[in-house]
PDB file of C-alpha atoms in Angstrom:
ATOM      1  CA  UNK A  24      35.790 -48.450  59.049  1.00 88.00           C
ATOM      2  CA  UNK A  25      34.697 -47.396  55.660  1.00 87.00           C
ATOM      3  CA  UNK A  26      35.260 -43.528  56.582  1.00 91.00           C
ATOM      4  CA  UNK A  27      38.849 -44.467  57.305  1.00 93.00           C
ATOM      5  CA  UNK A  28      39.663 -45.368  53.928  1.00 94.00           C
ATOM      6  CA  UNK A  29      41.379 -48.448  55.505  1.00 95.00           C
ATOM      7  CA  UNK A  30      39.491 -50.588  52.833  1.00 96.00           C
ATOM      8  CA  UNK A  31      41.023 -48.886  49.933  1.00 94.00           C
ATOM      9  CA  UNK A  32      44.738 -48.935  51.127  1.00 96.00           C
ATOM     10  CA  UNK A  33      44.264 -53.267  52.510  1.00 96.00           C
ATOM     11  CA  UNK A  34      43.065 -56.285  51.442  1.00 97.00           C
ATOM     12  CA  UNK A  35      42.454 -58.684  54.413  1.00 97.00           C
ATOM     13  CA  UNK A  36      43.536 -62.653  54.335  1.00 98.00           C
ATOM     14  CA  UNK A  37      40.612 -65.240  56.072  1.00 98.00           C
ATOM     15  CA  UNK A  38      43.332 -67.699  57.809  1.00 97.00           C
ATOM     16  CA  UNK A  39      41.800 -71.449  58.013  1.00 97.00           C
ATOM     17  CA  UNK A  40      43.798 -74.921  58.050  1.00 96.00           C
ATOM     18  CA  UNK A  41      41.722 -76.956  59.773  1.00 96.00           C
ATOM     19  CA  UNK A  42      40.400 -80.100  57.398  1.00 96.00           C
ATOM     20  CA  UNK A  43      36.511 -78.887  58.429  1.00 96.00           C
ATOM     21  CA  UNK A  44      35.849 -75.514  58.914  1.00 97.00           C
ATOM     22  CA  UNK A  45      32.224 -74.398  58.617  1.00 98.00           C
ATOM     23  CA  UNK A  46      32.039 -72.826  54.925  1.00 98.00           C
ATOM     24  CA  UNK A  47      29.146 -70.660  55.362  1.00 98.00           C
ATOM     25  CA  UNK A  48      30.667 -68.948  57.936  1.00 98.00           C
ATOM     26  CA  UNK A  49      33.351 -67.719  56.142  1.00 98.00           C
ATOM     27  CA  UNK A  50      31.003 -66.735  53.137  1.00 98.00           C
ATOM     28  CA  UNK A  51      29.088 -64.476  55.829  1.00 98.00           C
ATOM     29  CA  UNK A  52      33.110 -63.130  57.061  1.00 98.00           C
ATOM     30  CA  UNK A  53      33.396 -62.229  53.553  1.00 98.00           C
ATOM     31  CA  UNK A  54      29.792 -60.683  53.045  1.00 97.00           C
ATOM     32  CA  UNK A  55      30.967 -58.785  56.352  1.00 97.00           C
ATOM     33  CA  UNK A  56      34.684 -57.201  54.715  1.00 97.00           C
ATOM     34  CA  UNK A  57      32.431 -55.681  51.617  1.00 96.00           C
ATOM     35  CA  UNK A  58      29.936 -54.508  53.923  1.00 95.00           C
ATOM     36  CA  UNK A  59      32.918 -52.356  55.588  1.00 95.00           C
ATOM     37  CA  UNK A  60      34.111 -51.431  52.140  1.00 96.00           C
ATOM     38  CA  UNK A  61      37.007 -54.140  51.652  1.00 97.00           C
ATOM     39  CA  UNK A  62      36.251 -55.271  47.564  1.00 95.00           C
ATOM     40  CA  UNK A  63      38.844 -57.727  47.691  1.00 97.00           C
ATOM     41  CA  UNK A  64      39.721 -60.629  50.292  1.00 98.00           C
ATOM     42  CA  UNK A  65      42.432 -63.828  50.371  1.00 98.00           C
ATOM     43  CA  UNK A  66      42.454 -66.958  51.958  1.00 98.00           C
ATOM     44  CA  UNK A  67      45.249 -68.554  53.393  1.00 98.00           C
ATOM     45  CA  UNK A  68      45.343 -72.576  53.394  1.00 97.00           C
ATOM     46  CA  UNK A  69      48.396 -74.452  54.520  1.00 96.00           C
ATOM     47  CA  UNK A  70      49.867 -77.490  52.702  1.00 96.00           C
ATOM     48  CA  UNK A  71      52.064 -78.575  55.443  1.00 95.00           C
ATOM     49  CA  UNK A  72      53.187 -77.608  59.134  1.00 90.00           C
ATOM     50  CA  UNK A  73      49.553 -76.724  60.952  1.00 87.00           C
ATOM     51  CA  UNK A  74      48.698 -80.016  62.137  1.00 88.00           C
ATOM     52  CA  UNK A  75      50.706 -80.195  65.455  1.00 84.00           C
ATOM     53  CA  UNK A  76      53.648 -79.133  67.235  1.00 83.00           C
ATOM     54  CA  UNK A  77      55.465 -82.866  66.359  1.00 82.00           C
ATOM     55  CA  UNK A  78      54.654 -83.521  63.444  1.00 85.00           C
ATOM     56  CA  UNK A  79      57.473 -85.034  60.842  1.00 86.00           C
ATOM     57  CA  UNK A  80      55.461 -86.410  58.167  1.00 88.00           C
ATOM     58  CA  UNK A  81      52.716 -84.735  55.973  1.00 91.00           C
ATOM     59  CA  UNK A  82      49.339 -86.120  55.971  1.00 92.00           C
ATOM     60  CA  UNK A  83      48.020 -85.449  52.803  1.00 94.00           C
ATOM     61  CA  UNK A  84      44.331 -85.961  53.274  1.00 95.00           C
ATOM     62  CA  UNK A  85      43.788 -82.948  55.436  1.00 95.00           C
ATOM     63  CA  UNK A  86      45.561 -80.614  53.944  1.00 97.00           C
ATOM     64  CA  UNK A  87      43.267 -81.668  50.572  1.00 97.00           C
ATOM     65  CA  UNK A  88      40.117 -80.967  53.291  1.00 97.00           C
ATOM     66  CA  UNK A  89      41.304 -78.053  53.621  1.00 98.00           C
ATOM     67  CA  UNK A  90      41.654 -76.481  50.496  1.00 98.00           C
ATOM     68  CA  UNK A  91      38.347 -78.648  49.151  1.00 98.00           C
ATOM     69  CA  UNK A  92      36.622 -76.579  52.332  1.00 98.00           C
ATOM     70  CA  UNK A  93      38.239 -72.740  50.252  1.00 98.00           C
ATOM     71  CA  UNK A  94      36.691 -74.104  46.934  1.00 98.00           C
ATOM     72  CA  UNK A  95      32.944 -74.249  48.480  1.00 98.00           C
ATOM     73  CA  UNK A  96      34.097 -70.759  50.298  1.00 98.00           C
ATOM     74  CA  UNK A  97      35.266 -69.918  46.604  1.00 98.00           C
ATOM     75  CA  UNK A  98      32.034 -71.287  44.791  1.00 97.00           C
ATOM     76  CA  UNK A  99      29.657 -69.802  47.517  1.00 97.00           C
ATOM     77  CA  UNK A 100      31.023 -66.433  47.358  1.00 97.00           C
ATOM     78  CA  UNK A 101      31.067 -63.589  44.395  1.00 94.00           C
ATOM     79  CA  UNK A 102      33.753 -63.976  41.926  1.00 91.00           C
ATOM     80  CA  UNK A 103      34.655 -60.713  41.835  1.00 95.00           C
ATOM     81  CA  UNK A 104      35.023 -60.436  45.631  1.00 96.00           C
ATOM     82  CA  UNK A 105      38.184 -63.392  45.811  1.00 96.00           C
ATOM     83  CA  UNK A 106      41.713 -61.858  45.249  1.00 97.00           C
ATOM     84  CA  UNK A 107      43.225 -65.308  45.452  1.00 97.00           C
ATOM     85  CA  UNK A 108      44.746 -68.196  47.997  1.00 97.00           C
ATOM     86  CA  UNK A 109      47.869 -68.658  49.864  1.00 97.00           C
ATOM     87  CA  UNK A 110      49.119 -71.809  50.353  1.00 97.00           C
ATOM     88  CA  UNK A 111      51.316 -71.793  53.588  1.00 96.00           C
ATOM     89  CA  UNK A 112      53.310 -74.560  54.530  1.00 94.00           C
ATOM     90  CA  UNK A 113      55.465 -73.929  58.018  1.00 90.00           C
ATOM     91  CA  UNK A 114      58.443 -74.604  59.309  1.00 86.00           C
ATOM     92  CA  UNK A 115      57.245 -74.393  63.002  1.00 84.00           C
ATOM     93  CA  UNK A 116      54.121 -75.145  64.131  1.00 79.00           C
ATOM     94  CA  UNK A 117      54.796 -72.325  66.864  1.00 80.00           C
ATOM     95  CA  UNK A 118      57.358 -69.561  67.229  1.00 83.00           C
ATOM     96  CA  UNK A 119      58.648 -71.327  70.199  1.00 83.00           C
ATOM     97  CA  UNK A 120      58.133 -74.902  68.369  1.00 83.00           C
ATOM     98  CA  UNK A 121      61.498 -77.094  66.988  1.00 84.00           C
ATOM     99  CA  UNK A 122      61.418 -77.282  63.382  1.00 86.00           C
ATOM    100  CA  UNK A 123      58.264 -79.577  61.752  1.00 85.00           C
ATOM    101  CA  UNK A 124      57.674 -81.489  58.489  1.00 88.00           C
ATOM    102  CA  UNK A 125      60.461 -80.279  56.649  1.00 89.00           C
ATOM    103  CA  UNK A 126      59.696 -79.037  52.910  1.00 92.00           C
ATOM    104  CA  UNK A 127      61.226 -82.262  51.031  1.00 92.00           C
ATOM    105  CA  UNK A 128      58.339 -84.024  52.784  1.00 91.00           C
ATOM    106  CA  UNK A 129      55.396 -81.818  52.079  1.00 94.00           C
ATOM    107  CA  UNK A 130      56.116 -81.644  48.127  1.00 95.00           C
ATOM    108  CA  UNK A 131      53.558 -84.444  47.962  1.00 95.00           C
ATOM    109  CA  UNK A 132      50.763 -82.519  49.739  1.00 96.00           C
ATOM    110  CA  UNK A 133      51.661 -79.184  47.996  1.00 97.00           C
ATOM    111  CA  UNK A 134      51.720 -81.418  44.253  1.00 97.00           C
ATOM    112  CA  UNK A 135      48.283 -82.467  45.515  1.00 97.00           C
ATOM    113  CA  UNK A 136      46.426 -79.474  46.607  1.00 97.00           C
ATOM    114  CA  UNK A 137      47.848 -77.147  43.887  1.00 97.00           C
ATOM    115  CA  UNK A 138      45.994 -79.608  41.522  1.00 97.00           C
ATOM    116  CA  UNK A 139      43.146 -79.544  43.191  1.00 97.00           C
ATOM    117  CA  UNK A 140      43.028 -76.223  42.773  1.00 97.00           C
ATOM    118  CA  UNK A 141      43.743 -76.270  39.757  1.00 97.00           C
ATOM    119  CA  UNK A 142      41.375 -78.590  38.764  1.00 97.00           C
ATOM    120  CA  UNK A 143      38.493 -77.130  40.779  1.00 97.00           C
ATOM    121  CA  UNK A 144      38.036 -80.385  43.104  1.00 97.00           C
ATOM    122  CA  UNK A 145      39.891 -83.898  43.773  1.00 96.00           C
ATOM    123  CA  UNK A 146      39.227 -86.673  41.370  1.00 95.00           C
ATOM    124  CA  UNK A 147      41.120 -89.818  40.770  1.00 93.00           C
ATOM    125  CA  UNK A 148      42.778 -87.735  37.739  1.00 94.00           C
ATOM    126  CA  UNK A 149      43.943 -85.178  40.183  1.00 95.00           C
ATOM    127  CA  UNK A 150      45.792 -87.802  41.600  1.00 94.00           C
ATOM    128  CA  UNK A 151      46.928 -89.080  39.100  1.00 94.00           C
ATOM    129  CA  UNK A 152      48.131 -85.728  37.614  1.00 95.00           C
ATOM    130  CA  UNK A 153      50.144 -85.022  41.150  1.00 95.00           C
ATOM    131  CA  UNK A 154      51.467 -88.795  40.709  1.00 95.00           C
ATOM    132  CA  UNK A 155      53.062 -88.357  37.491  1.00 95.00           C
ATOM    133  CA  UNK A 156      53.780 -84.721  38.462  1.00 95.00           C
ATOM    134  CA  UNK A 157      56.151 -86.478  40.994  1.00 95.00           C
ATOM    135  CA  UNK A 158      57.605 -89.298  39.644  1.00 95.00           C
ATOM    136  CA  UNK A 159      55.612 -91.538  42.559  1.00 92.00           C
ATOM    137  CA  UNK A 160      53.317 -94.638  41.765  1.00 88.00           C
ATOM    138  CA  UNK A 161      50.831 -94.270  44.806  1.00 87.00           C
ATOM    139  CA  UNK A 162      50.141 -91.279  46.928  1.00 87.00           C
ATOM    140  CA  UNK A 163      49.017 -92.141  50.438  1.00 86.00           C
ATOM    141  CA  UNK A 164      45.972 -89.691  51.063  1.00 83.00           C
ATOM    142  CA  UNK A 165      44.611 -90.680  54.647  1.00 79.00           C
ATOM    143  CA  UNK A 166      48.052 -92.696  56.107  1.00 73.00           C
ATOM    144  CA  UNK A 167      51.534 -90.940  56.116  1.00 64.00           C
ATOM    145  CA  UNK A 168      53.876 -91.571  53.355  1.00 52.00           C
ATOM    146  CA  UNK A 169      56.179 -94.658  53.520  1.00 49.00           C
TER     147      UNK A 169
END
């Protein structure tokens, strides 16, 4: 792969939106790309639309997992290595899927993980920032929003 020059013409994207992926194995996925000559990698998180095929509502909590789970990836990994992060947040869950948690529902979990990132971890003032951010008095973490 090096010999190719692939590594100077790409820079690959780790996919992950589950709420508990296994951080260290993603730090050894990364150690792998500069081993085959890639200097630069990006994750890909989701904020909404990767939790099931049915889903209406956004449940904040995991999607906040998830992107907690890309800043230990983030902290465990050299600096100079991490291009950046892509928050997704789909329509379908599937190509062949009816439409899911439309985007006027997800602003809350988007508001929420962008300061989390932000902020470098979740902390009662994250909240609080994504609150006032959005005009709302109590963001549901762990229960759909009312």
């Amino acid at each position: 792969l090096p010999e190719s020059g692939v590594p100077q013409l790409v820079e690959p994207m780790i996919w992950d939106y589950t709420a508990d992926f296994d951080v260290e194995s993603k730090v050894l996925l990364i150690e792998k790309y500069r081993r085959c000559g890639f200097s630069k990698v990006w994750f890909a998180s989701a904020f909404k639309g990767a939790t099931g095929v049915n889903q209406s509502l956004t449940l904040i909590g995991h999607h906040l997992k998830n992107h907690l789970q890309w800043l230990k990836v983030a902290s465990n990994s050299p600096a100079d290595v991490i291009q950046g992060i892509v928050l997704t947040g789909w329509q379908r869950y599937d190509h062949f899927s009816v439409l899911c948690e439309l985007f006027p529902v997800g602003i809350p979990s988007l508001a929420v993980c962008l300061q989390a990132l932000k902020n470098g971890g979740y902390s009662e003032k994250v909240k609080e920032n994504a609150e006032k951010l959005l005009g709302m008095s109590n963001l549901e973490m762990d229960t759909f929003m009312r």
